[in-house]
CSV table of C-alpha atoms in Angstrom, one decimal:
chain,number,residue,atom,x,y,z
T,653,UNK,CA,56.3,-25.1,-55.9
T,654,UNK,CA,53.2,-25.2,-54.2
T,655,UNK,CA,51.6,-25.2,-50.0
T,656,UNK,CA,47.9,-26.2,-49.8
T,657,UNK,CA,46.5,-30.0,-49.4
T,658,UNK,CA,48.7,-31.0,-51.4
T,659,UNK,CA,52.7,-29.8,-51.4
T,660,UNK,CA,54.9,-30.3,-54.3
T,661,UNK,CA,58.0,-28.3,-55.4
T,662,UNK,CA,61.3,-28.6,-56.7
T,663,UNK,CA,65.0,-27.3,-55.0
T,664,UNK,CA,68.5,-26.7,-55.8
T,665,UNK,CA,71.6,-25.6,-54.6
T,666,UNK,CA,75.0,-24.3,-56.1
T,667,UNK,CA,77.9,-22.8,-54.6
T,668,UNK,CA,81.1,-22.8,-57.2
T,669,UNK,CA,83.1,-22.1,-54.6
T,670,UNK,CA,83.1,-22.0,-50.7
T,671,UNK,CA,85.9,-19.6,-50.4
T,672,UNK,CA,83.0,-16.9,-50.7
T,673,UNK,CA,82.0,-18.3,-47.6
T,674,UNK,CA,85.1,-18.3,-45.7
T,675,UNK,CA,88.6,-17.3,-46.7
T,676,UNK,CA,89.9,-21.2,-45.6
T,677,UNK,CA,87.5,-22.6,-47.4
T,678,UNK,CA,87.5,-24.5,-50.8
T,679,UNK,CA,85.3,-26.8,-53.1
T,680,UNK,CA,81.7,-27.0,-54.9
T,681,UNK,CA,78.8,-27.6,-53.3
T,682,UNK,CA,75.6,-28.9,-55.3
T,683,UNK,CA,72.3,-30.3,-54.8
T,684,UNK,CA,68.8,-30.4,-56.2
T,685,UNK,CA,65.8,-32.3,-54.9
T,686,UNK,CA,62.1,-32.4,-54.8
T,687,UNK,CA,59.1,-32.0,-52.4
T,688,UNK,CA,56.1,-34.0,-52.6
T,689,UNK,CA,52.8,-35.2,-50.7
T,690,UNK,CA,50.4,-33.8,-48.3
T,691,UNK,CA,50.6,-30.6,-45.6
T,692,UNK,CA,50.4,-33.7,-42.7
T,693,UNK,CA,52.8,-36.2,-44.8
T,694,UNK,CA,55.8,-34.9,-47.2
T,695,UNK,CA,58.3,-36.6,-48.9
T,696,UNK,CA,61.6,-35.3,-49.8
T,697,UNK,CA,63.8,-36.6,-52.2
T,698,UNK,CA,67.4,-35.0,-52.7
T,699,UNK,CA,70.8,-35.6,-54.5
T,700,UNK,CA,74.3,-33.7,-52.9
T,701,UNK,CA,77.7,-33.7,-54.4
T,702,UNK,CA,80.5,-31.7,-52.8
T,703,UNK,CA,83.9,-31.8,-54.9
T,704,UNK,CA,87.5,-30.2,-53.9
T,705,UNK,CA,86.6,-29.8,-50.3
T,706,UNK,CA,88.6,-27.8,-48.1
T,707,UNK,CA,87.5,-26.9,-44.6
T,708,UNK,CA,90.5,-25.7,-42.5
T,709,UNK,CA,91.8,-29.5,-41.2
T,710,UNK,CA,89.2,-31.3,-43.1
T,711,UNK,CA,89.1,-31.9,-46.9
T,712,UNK,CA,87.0,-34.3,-48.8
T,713,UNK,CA,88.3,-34.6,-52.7
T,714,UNK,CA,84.7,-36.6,-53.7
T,715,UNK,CA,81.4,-36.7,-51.7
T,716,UNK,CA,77.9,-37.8,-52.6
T,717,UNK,CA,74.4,-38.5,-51.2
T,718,UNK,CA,71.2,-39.7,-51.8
T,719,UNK,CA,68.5,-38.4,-49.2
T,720,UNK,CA,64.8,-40.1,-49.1
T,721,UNK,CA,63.0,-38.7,-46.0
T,722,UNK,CA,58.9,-38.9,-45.4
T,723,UNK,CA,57.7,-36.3,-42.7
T,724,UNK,CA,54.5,-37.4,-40.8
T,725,UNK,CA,53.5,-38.8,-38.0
T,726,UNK,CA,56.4,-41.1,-37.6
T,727,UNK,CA,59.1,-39.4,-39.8
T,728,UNK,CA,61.2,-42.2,-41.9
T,729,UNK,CA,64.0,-42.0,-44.3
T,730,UNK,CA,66.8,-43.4,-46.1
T,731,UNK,CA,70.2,-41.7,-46.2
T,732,UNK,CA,73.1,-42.9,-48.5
T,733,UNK,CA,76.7,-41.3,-48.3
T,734,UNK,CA,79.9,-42.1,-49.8
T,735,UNK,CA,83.2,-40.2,-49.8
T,736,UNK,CA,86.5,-40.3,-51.4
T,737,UNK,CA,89.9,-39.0,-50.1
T,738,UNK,CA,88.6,-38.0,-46.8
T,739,UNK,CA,91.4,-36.2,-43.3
T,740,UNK,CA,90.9,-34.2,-40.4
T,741,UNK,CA,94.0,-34.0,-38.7
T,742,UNK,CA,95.7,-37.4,-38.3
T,743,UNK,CA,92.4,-39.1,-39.7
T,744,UNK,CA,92.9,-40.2,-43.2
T,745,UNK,CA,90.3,-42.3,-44.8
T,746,UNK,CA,90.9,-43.4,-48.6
T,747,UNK,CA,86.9,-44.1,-48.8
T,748,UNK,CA,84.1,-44.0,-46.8
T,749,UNK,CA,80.2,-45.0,-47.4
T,750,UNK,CA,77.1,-45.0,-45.0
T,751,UNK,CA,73.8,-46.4,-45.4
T,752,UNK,CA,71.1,-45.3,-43.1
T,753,UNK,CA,67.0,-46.5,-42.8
T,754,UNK,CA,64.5,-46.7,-40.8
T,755,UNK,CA,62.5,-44.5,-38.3
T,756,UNK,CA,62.8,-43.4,-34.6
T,757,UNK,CA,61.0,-46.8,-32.9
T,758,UNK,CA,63.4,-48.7,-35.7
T,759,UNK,CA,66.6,-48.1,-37.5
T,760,UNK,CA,70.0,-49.4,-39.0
T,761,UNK,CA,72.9,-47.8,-39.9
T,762,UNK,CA,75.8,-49.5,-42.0
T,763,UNK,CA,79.1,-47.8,-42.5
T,764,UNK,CA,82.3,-49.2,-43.9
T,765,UNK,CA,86.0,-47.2,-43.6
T,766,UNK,CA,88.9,-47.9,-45.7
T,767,UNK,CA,92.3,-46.4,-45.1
T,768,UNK,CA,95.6,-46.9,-45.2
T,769,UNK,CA,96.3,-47.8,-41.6
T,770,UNK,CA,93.4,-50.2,-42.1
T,771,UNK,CA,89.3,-50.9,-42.6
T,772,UNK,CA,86.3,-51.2,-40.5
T,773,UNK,CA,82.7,-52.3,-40.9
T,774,UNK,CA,79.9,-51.6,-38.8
T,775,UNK,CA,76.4,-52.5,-38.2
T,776,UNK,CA,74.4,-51.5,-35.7
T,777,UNK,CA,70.0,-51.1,-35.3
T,778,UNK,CA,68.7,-49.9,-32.3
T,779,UNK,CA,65.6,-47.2,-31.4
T,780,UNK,CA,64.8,-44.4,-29.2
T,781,UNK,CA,62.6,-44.9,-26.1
T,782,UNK,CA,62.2,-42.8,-22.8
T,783,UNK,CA,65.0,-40.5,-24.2
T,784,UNK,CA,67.8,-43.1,-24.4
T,785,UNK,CA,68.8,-45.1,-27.4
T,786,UNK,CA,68.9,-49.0,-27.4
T,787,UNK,CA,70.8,-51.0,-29.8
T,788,UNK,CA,72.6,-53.9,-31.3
T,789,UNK,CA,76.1,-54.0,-33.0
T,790,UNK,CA,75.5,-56.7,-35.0
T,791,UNK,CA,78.8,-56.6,-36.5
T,792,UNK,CA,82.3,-54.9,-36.4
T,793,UNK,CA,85.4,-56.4,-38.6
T,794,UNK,CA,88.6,-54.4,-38.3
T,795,UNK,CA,91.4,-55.1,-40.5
T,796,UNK,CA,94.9,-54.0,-39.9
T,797,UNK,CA,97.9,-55.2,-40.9
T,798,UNK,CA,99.8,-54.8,-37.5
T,799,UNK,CA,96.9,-56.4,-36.1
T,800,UNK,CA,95.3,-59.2,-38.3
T,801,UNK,CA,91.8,-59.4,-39.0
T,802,UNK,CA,89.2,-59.1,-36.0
T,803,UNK,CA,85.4,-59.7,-35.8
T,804,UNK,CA,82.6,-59.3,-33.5
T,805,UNK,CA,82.0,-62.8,-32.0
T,806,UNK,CA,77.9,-62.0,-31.2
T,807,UNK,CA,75.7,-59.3,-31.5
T,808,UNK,CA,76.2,-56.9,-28.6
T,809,UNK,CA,73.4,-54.8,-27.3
T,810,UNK,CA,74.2,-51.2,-26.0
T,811,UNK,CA,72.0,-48.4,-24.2
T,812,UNK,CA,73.4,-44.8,-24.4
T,813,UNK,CA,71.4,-41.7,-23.1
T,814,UNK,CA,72.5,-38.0,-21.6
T,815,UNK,CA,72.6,-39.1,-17.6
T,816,UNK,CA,73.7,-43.4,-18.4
T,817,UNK,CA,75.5,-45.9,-20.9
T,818,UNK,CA,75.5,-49.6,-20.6
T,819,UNK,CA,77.9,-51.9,-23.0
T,820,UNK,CA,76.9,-56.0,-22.8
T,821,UNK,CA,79.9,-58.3,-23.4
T,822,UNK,CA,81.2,-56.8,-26.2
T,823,UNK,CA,84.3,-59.6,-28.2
T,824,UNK,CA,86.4,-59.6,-30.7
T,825,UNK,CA,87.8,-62.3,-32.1
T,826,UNK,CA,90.7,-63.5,-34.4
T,827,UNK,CA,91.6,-67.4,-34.9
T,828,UNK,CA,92.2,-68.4,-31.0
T,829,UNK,CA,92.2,-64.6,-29.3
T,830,UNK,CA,89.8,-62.9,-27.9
T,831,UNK,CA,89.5,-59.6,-26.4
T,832,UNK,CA,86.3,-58.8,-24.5
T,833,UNK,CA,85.3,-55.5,-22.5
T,834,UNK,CA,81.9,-54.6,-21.1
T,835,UNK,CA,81.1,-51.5,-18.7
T,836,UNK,CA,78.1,-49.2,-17.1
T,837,UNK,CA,77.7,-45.4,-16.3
T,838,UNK,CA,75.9,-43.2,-14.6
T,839,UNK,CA,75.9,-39.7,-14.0
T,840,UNK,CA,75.6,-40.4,-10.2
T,841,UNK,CA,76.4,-43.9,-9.2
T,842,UNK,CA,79.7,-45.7,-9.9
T,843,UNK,CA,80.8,-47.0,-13.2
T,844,UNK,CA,82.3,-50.3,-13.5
T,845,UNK,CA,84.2,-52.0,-16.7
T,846,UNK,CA,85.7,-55.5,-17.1
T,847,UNK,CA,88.1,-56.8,-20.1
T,848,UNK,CA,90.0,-59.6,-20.7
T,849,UNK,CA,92.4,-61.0,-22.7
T,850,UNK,CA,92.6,-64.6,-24.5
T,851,UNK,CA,95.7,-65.8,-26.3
T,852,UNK,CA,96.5,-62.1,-27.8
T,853,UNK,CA,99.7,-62.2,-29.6
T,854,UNK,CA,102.1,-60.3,-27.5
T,855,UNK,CA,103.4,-58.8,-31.4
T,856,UNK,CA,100.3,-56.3,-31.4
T,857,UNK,CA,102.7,-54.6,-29.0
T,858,UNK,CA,104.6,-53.8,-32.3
T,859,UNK,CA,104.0,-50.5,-32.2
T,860,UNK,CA,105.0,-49.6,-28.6
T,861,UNK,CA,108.7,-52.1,-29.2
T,862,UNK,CA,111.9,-50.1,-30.1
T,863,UNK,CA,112.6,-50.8,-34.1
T,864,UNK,CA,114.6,-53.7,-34.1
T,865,UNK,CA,112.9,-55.9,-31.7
T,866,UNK,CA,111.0,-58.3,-32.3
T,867,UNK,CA,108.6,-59.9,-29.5
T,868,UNK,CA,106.7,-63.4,-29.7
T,869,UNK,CA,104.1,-65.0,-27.3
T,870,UNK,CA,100.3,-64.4,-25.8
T,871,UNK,CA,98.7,-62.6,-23.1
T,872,UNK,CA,95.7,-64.0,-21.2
T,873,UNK,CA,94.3,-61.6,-18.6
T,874,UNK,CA,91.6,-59.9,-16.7
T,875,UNK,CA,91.2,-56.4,-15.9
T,876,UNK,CA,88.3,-55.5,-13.4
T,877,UNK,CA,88.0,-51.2,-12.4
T,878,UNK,CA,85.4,-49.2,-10.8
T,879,UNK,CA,85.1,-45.6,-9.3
T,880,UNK,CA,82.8,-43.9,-7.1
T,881,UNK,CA,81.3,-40.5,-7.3
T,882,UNK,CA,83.8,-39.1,-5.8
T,883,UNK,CA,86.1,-40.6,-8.3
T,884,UNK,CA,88.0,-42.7,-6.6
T,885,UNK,CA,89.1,-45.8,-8.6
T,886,UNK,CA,89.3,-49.5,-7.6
T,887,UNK,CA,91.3,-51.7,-10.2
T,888,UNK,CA,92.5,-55.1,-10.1
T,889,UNK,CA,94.1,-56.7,-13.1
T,890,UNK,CA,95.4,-60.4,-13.7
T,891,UNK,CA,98.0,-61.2,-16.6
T,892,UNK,CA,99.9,-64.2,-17.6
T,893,UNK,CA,102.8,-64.0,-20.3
T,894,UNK,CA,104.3,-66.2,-22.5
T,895,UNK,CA,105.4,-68.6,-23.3
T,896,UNK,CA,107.1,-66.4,-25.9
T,897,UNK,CA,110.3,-64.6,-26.9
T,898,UNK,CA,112.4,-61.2,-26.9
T,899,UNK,CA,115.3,-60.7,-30.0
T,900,UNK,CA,117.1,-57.8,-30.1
T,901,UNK,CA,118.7,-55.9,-33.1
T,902,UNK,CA,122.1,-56.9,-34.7
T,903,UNK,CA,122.4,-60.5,-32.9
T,904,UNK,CA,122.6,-59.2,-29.3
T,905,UNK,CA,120.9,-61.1,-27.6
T,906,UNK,CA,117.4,-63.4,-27.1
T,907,UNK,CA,115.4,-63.8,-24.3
T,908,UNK,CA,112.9,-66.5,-23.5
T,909,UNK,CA,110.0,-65.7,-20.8
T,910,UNK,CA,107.4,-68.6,-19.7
């Protein structure tokens, strides 16, 4: 390549096999990609695959990524990634893909999860001021089949930096329920968080009922909890059940709750 006015250049990068890294290491690792542009403004463009992973707990069987990146005064870029077979620890994903754009004062991020306990989408934009990040989830769907299918009623907006964090009314929705949540934190003043609860099936309990069970019926609640500095909590929650119904195993018995 060359460095004067004017910067162009090519890259690559190979390695057959990580294990000559680290003994609990396996997999390839390529990529190749170009420089272009000026000293004050440079584009790169660059292409990664990674095949076989194996990283202690983590493993990825298929991974690739297209990187487009302009550094100047306002750096911008565009970052693709998907990934196949993906677990670390309990985490199992059967595929993966992010999409990424925008700059620092602007930018969006996409990213869509699909695994065998269930899938998730996610949108979100936001941009960095005074140190902290402001944003939007514009949406989140989660689908489960415990669960059903849940989606983002409205945009939420967000602010996260290193000293606070602030969550607006943040819903989900499926058919008639509803389950809500918003919150604040600072590093020296209380937090507070609210929730509540709208015709949720008492059967997403599934998991937590002894096999054999079955459970029918809603929960509508309200769950309102704060803490000081000094960590003391304050909590007040509100729940009504039913009307709905308990059956147990091998015809022992049903009970009705209102």
């Amino acid at each position: 390549g060359r460095w004067a006015d004017s910067v162009g250049g090519q890259f690559s990068l190979h390695v057959p096999d990580l294990a000559a890294l680290h003994p609990r290491w396996a997999g390839v690792v390529r990529g190749e990609g170009t420089l272009a542009g000026r000293r004050t403004a440079v584009r790169i463009d660059a292409d990664v695959a990674a095949d076989g992973v194996r990283m202690d707990s983590l493993s990825v069987a298929r991974a690739r990524g297209v990187i487009a990146v302009e550094i100047d005064s306002t750096p911008s870029g565009v970052v693709d990634l998907d990934f196949t077979a993906f677990s670390s620890g309990a985490v199992v994903i059967d595929s993966a893909s992010l999409h990424a754009e925008g700059t620092s004062p602007a930018h969006s991020v996409a990213v869509q999860l699909y695994g065998p306990r269930g899938d998730l989408t996610l949108d979100v934009a936001g941009r960095l001021l005074d140190r902290a990040w402001h944003g939007m989830i514009n949406r989140l769907d989660l689908a489960q089949a415990d669960i059903g299918d849940w989606s983002l009623a409205s945009p939420v907006s967000l602010t996260i930096s290193d000293s606070s964090a602030r969550v607006d009314s943040l819903c989900l929705a499926a058919d008639d329920s509803s389950v809500c949540g918003a919150g604040t934190w600072h590093r020296t003043e209380p937090w507070s968080a609210q929730a509540s609860l709208t015709a949720v099936p008492v059967a997403l309990l599934g998991p937590f009922v002894p096999e054999g069970v079955s459970v029918s019926g809603a929960i509508d609640g309200t769950l309102r909890a704060s803490a000081g500095v000094d960590g003391a909590l304050d909590a007040h929650l509100a729940e009504t059940v039913g009307p709905g119904e308990v059956s147990y195993p091998g015809g022992v018995g049903r009970r009705t709750f209102d």
